[in-house]
Coordinates of C-alpha atoms and ligand atoms in Angstrom, one line a residue:
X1 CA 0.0 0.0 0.0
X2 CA 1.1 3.4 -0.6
X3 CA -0.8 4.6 2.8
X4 CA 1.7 6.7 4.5
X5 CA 2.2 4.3 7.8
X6 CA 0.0 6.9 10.4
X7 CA -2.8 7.7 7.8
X8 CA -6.1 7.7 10.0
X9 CA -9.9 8.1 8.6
X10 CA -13.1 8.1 9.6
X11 CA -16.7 9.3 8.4
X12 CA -19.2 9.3 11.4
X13 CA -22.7 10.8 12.3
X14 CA -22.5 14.5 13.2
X15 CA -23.0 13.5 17.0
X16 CA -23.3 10.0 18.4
X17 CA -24.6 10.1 22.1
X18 CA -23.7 6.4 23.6
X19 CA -25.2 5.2 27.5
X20 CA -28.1 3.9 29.6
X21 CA -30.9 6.3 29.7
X22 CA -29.7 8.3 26.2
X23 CA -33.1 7.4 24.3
X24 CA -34.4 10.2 26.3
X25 CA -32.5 12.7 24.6
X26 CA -34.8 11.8 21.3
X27 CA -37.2 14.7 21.6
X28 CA -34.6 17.4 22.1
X29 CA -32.3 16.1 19.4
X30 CA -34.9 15.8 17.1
X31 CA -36.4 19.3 18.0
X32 CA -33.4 20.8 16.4
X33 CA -32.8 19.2 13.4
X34 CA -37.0 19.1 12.1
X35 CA -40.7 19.8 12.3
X36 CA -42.2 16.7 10.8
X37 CA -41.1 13.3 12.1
X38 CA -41.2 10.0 10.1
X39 CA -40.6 7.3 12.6
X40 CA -39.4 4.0 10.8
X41 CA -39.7 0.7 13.3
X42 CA -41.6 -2.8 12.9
X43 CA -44.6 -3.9 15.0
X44 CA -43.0 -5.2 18.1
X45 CA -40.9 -2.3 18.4
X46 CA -44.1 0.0 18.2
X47 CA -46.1 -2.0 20.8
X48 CA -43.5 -1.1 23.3
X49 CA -45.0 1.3 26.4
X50 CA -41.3 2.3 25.7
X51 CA -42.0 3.8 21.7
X52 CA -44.8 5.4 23.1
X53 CA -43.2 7.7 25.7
X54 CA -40.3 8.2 22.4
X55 CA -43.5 9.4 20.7
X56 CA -44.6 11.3 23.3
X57 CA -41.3 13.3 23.6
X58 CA -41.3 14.0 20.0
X59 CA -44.8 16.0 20.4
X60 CA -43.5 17.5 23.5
X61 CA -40.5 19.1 21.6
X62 CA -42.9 20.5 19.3
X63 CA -42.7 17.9 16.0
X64 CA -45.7 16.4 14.1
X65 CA -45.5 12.5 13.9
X66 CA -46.1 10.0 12.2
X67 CA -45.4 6.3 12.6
X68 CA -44.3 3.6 9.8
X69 CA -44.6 0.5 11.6
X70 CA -44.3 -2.6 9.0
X71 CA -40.7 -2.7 8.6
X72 CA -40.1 -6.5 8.1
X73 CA -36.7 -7.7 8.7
X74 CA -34.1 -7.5 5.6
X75 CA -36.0 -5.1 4.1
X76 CA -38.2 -6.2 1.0
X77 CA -38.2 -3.7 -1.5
X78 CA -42.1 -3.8 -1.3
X79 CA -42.1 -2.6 2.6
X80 CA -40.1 0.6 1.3
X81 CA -41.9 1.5 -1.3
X82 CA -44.8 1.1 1.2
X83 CA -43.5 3.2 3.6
X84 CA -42.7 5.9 0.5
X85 CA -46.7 5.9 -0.4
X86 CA -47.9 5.9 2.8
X87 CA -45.5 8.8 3.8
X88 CA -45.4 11.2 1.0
X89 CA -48.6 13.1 1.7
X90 CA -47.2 13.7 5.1
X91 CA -44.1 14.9 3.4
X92 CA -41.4 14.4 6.8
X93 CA -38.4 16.6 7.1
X94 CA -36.8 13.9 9.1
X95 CA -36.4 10.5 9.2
X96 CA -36.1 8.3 12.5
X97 CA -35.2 5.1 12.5
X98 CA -35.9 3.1 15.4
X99 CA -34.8 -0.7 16.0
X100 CA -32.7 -3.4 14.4
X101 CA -30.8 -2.7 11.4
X102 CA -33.8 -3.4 9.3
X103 CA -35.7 -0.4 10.6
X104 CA -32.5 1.7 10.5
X105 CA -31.8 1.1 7.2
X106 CA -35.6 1.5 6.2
X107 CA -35.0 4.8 7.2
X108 CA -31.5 5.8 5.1
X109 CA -34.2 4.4 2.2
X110 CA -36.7 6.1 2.6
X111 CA -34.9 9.4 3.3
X112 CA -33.4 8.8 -0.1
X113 CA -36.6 8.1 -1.8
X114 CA -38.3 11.3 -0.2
X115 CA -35.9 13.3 -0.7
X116 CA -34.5 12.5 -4.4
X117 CA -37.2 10.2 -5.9
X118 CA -37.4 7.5 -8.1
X119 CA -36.9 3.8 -7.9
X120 CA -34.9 1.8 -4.7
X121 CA -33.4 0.2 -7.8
X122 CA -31.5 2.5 -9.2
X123 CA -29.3 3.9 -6.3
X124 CA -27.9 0.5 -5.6
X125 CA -24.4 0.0 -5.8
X126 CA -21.8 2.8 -4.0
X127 CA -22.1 5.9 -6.6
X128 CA -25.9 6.4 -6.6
X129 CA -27.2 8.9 -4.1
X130 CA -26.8 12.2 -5.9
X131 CA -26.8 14.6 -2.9
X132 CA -27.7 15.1 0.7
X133 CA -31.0 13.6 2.2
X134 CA -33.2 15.0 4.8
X135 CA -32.2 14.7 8.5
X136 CA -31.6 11.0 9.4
X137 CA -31.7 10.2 13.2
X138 CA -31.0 6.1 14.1
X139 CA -31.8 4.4 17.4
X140 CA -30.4 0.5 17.8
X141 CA -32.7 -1.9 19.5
X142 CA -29.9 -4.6 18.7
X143 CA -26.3 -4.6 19.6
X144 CA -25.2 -5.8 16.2
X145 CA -25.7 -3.8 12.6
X146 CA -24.1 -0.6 13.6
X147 CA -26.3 1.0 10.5
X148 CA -26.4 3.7 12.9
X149 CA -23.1 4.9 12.0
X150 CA -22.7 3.2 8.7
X151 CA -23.0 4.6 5.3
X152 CA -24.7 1.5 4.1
X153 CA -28.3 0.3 3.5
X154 CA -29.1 -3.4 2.9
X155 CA -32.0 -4.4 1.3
X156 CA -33.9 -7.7 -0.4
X157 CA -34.9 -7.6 -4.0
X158 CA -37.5 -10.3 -4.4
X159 CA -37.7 -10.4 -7.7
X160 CA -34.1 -10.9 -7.9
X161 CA -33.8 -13.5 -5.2
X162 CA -30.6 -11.3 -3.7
X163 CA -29.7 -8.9 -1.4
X164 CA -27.9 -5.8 -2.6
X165 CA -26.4 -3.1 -0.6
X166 CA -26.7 0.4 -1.4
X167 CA -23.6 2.8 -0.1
X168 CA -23.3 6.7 0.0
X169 CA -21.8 9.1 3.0
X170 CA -25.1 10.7 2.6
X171 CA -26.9 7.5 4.4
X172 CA -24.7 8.1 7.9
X173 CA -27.3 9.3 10.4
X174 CA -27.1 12.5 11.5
X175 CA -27.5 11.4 15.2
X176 CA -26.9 7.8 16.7
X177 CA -28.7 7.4 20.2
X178 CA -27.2 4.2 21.3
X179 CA -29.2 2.9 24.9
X180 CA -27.8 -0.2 26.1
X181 CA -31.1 -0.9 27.8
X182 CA -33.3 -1.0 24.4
X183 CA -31.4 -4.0 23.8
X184 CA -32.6 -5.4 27.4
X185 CA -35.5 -7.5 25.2
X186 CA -33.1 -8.9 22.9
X187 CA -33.9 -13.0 23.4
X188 CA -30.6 -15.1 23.4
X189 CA -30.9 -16.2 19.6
X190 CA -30.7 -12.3 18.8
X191 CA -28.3 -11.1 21.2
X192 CA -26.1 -14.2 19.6
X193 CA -26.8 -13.4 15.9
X194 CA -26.1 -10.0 16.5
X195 CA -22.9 -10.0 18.6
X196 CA -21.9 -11.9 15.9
X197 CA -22.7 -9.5 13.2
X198 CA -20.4 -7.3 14.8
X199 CA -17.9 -9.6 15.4
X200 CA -17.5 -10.2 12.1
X201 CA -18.0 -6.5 10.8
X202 CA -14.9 -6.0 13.4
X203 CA -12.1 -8.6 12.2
X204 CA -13.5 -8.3 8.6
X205 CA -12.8 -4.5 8.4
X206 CA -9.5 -5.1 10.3
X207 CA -8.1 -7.5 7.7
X208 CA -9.6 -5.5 4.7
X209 CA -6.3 -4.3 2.6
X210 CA -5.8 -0.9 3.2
X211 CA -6.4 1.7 -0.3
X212 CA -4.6 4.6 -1.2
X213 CA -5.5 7.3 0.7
X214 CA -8.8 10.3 -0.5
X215 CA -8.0 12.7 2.2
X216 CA -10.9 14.7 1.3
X217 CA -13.2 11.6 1.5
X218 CA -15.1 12.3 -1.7
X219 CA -18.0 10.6 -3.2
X220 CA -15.9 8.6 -5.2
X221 CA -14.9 6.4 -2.3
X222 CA -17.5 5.9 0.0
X223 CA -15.4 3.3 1.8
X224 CA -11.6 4.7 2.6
X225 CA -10.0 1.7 3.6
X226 CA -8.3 0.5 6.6
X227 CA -6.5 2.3 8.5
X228 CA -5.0 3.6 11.9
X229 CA -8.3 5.0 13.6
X230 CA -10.5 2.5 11.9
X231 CA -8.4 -0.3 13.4
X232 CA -8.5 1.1 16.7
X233 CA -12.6 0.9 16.7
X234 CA -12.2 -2.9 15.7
X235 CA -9.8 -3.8 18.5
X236 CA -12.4 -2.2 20.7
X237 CA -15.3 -4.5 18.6
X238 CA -13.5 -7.5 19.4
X239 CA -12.0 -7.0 23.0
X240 CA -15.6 -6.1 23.8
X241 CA -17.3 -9.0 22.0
X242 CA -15.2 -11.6 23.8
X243 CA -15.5 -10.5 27.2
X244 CA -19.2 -9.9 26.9
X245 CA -21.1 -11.7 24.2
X246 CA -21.5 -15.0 26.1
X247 CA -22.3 -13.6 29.0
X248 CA -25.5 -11.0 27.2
X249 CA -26.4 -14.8 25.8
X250 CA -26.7 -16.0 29.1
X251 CA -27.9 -13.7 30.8
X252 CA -30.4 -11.0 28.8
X253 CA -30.2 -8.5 32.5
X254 CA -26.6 -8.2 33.0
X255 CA -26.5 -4.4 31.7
X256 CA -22.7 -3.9 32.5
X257 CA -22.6 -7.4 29.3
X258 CA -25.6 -5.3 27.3
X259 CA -23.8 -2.1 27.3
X260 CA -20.1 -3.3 26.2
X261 CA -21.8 -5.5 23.4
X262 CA -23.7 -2.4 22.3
X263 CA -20.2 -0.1 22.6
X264 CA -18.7 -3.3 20.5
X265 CA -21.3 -3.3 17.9
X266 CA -20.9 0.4 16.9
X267 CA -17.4 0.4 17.2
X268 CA -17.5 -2.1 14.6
X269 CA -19.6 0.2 12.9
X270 CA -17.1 3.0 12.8
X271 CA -14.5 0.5 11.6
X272 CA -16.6 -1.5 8.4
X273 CA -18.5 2.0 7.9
X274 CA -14.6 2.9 6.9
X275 CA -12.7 -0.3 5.9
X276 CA -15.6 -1.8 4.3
X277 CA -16.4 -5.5 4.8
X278 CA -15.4 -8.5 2.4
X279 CA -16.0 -12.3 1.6
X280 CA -17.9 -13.4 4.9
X281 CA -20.3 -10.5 3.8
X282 CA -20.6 -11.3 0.1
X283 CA -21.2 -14.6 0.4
X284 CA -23.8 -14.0 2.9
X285 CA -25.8 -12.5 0.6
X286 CA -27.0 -15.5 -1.5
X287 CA -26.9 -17.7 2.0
X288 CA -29.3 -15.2 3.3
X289 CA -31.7 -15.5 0.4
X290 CA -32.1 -18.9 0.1
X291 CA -32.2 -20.1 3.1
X292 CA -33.9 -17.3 4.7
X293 CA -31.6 -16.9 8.2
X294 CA -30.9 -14.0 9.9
X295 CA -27.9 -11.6 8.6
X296 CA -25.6 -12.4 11.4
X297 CA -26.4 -16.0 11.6
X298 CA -25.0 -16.0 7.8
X299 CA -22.2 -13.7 8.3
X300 CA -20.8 -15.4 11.6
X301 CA -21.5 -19.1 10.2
X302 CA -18.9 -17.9 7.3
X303 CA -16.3 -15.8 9.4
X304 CA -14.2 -19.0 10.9
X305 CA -14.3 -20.1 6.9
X306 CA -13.8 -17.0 5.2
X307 CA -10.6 -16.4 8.3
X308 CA -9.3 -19.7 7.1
X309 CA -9.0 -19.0 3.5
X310 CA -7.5 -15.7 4.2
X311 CA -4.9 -16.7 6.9
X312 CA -1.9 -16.8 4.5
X313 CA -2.7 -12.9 3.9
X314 CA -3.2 -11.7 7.5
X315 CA -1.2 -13.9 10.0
X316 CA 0.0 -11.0 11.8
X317 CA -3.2 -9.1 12.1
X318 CA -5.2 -12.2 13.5
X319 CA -2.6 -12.2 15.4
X320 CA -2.7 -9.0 17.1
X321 CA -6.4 -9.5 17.4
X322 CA -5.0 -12.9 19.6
X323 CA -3.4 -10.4 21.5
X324 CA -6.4 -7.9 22.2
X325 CA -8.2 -10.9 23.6
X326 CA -5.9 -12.0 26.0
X327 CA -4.2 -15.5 24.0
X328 CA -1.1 -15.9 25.2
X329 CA -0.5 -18.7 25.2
X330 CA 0.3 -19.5 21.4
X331 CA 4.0 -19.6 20.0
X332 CA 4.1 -16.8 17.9
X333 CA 3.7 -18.6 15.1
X334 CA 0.5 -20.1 16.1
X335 CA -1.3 -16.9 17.3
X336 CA -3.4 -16.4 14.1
X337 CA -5.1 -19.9 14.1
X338 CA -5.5 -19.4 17.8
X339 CA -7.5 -16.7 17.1
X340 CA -9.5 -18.2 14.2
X341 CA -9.8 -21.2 16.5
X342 CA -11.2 -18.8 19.7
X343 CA -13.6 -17.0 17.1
X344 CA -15.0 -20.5 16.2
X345 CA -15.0 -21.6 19.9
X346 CA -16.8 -18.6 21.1
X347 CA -19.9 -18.4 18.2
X348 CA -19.9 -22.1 19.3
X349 CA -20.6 -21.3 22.7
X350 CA -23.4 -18.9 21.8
X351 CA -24.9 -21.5 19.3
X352 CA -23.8 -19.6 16.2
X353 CA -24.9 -22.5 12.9
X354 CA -21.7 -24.2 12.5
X355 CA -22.1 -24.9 9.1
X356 CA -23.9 -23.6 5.7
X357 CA -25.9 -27.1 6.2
X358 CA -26.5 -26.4 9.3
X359 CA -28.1 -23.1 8.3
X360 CA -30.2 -25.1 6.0
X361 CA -28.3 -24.1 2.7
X362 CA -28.9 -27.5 0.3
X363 CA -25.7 -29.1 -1.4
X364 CA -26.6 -28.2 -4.7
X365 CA -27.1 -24.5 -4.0
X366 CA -23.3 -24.5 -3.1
X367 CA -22.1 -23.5 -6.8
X368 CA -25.0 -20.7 -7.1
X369 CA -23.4 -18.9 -3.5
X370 CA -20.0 -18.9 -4.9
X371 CA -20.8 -17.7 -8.1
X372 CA -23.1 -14.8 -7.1
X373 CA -21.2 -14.3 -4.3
X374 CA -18.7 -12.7 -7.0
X375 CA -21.1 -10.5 -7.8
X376 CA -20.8 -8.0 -4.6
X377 CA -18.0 -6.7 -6.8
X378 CA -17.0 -4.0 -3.8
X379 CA -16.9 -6.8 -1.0
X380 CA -14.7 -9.4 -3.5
X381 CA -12.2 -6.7 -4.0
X382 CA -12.3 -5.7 -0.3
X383 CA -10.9 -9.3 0.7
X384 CA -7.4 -9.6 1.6
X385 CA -6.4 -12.4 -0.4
X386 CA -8.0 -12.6 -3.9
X387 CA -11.3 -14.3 -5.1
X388 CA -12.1 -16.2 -8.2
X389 CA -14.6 -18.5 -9.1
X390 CA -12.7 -21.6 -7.3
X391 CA -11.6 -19.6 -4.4
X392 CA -15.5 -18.7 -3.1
X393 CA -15.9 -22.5 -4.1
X394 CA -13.3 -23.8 -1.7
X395 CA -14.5 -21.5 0.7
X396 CA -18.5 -22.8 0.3
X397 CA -17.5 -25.8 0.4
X398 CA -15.6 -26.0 3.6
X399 CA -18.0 -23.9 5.3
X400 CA -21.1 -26.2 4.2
X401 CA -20.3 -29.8 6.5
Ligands
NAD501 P1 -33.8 -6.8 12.4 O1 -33.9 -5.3 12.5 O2 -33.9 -7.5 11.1 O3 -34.8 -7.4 13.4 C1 -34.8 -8.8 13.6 C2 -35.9 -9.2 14.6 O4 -35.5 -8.8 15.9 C3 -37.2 -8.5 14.4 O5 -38.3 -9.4 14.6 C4 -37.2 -7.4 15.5 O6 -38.5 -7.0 15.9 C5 -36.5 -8.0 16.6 N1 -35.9 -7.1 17.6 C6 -35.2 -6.0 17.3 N2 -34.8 -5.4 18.5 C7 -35.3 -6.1 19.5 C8 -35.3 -6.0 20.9 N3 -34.7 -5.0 21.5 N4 -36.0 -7.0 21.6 C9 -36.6 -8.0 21.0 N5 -36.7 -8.2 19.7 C10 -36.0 -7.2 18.9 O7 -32.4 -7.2 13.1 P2 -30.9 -6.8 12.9 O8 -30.1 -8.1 13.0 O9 -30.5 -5.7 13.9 O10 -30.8 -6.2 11.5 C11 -30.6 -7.1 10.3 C12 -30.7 -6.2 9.1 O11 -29.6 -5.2 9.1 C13 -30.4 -7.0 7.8 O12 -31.3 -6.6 6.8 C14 -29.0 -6.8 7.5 O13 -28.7 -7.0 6.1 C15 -28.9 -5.3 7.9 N6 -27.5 -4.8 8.1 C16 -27.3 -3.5 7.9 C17 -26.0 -3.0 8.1 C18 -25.8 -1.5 7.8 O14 -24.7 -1.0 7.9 N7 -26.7 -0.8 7.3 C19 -25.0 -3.8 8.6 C20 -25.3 -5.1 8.9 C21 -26.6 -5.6 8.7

């Protein structure tokens, strides 16, 4: 890389407001930044006593508000351009989303859509989102996505039968109210999927290759590439995840394990929202679509693969990420497949699928993931080590039994 060796970078919501308690700071937030609010969230979220006070503190800071409340998770195309009909009469001038990474993202969407028009369709891809979009304000209910930092949107295009990601500064939220205690509901399946998630935004973004460097962080690169300050979030990401995911699975109360795990998954957002992600990510995609599994599931069920593959091009990170975590015990040599070995161990413990199969993939869709896999052209290029045709192949195949 031509990087010089201290380069640092990092796009990020104007204002990011982390703690217990910081959900009440909705209403004055908000107050500032709009009149007309367009809450994004799905149907459990909204029968929460807990949306209703949110609500409630809106009107109190003076805003007009409506709710959008059939977000369905991974974002069909047809929920979006729902929301867009249903919404454009009331014509918001601000977008809230409020929940997991699907309602987030419905959100960036639909901000886009109000804002510039046309068809979800045509801003896919990282070059498509022509200028600024109205205010954006995202609230996690999962300690996972960190879409509320990102610059990403993910959503599913039926007729398609694929997942494509759409990628512009202009979708990072404005403000980021991370409260630990949303994510207080979270069952043990969801606090595990998502942990994961971030787990694997973290070492994926840490092993991306580093690009030479757009100091001015222009369009034309949306994602910057690895670097000092984007590393630093993803050593955070994974310290965090390992002291506290199994314990959050264990036990849904234990705040001081809800509020590292939520610290962990935006800090992983800071660092993919930069470095990007790569093949765990693109190969997820199809996985996701056919067998119909939760993001994370896919993405963490991959990682020990995807780590595997790539371990001839980033011994010496894994390695340091061994060291973050407190492996010690390793010769030198050996510290990178400890690590890859302690990833496995630990989504093991929290009942991660340890297989494609055992996400309910078939063996004869193995050949279709690897070969549309290629297709998430930004993610394929992101990877450390190269990928072909035969390379997703070896990887699908060892991460199917
Ligand atoms: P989700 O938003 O899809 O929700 C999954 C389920 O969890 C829903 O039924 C929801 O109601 C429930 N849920 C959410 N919060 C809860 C809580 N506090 N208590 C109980 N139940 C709760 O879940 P997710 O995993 O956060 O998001 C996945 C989506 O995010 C996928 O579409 C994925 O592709 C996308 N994603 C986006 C980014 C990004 O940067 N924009 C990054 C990673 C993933």
């Amino acid at each position: 890389s031509d990087l010089p060796p201290a380069f640092g970078a990092l796009r990020l919501p104007r204002s990011v407001l982390f703690g217990r308690g910081q959900r009440h700071a909705l209403g004055s937030a908000a107050g500032k930044l709009g009149k007309r609010a367009l809450l994004c969230t799905d149907e459990r979220q909204a029968a929460q006593p807990e949306f209703h006070a949110m609500v409630a503190d809106l009107q109190a800071h003076g805003l007009e508000v409506r709710v959008f409340d059939r977000t369905i998770p991974d974002l069909p195309i047809g929920s979006i351009n729902a929301c867009v009909e249903e919404m454009r009469g009331f014509a918001p001038n601000l977008v809230v989303g409020i929940g997991g990474g699907s309602s987030m993202d419905m959100a960036k969407v639909v901000a886009v859509l109000l804002t510039h028009g046309g068809d979800i369709r045509s801003y896919y891809g990282e070059f498509a989102v022509p200028g600024p979009v109205m205010p954006l304000i995202a609230m996690p209910t999962t300690a996972g996505t960190g879409s509320e930092v990102t610059p990403v949107a993910v959503v599913s295009d039926d007729e398609r039968g694929v997942k494509v990601g759409i990628a512009s500064p202009h979708l990072i939220p404005l403000v980021a109210i991370c409260d630990p205690e949303l994510t207080a509901t979270c069952p043990p399946a969801l606090t595990a999927c998502s942990g994961a998630d971030a787990l694997t935004h973290a070492v994926e973004a840490y092993t991306t290759l580093a690009r030479p460097a757009d100091p001015m962080l222009t369009q034309d690169h949306v994602f910057v590439g690895k670097n000092l300050l984007s590393d630093h979030f993803a050593r955070l990401a994974v310290d965090n995840i390992f002291r506290f995911l199994e314990r959050a699975y264990r036990d849904g109360s234990d705040m001081e394990a809800r509020e590292g795990l939520m610290l962990a998954a935006l800090a992983a957002g800071c660092a993919f929202g930069t470095a990007g992600t790569a093949a765990a990510h693109a190969l997820q995609y199809p996985v996701g679509n056919l067998t119909h599994t939760a993001h994370g599931d896919g993405v963490a069920t991959l990682l020990p693969y995807v780590m595997q593959f790539n371990r001839p091009f980033c011994a010496p990170a894994f390695a340091e990420l061994a060291r973050t975590v407190g492996l010690s015990d390793a010769a030198e040599e050996d510290m990178s497949q400890a690590f890859i070995d302690a990833v496995a161990d630990l989504l093991g413990r929290v009942n991660i699928p340890p297989s494609l199969a055992a996400l309910g993939l078939k063996a004869d869709q193995q050949d279709f993931v690897a070969e549309n896999a290629l297709n998430a052209a930004r993610l394929v290029k992101n990877n450390p080590r190269p990928l072909d045709l035969p390379a997703m192949q070896s990887i699908t195949r060892a991460a199917f039994s």
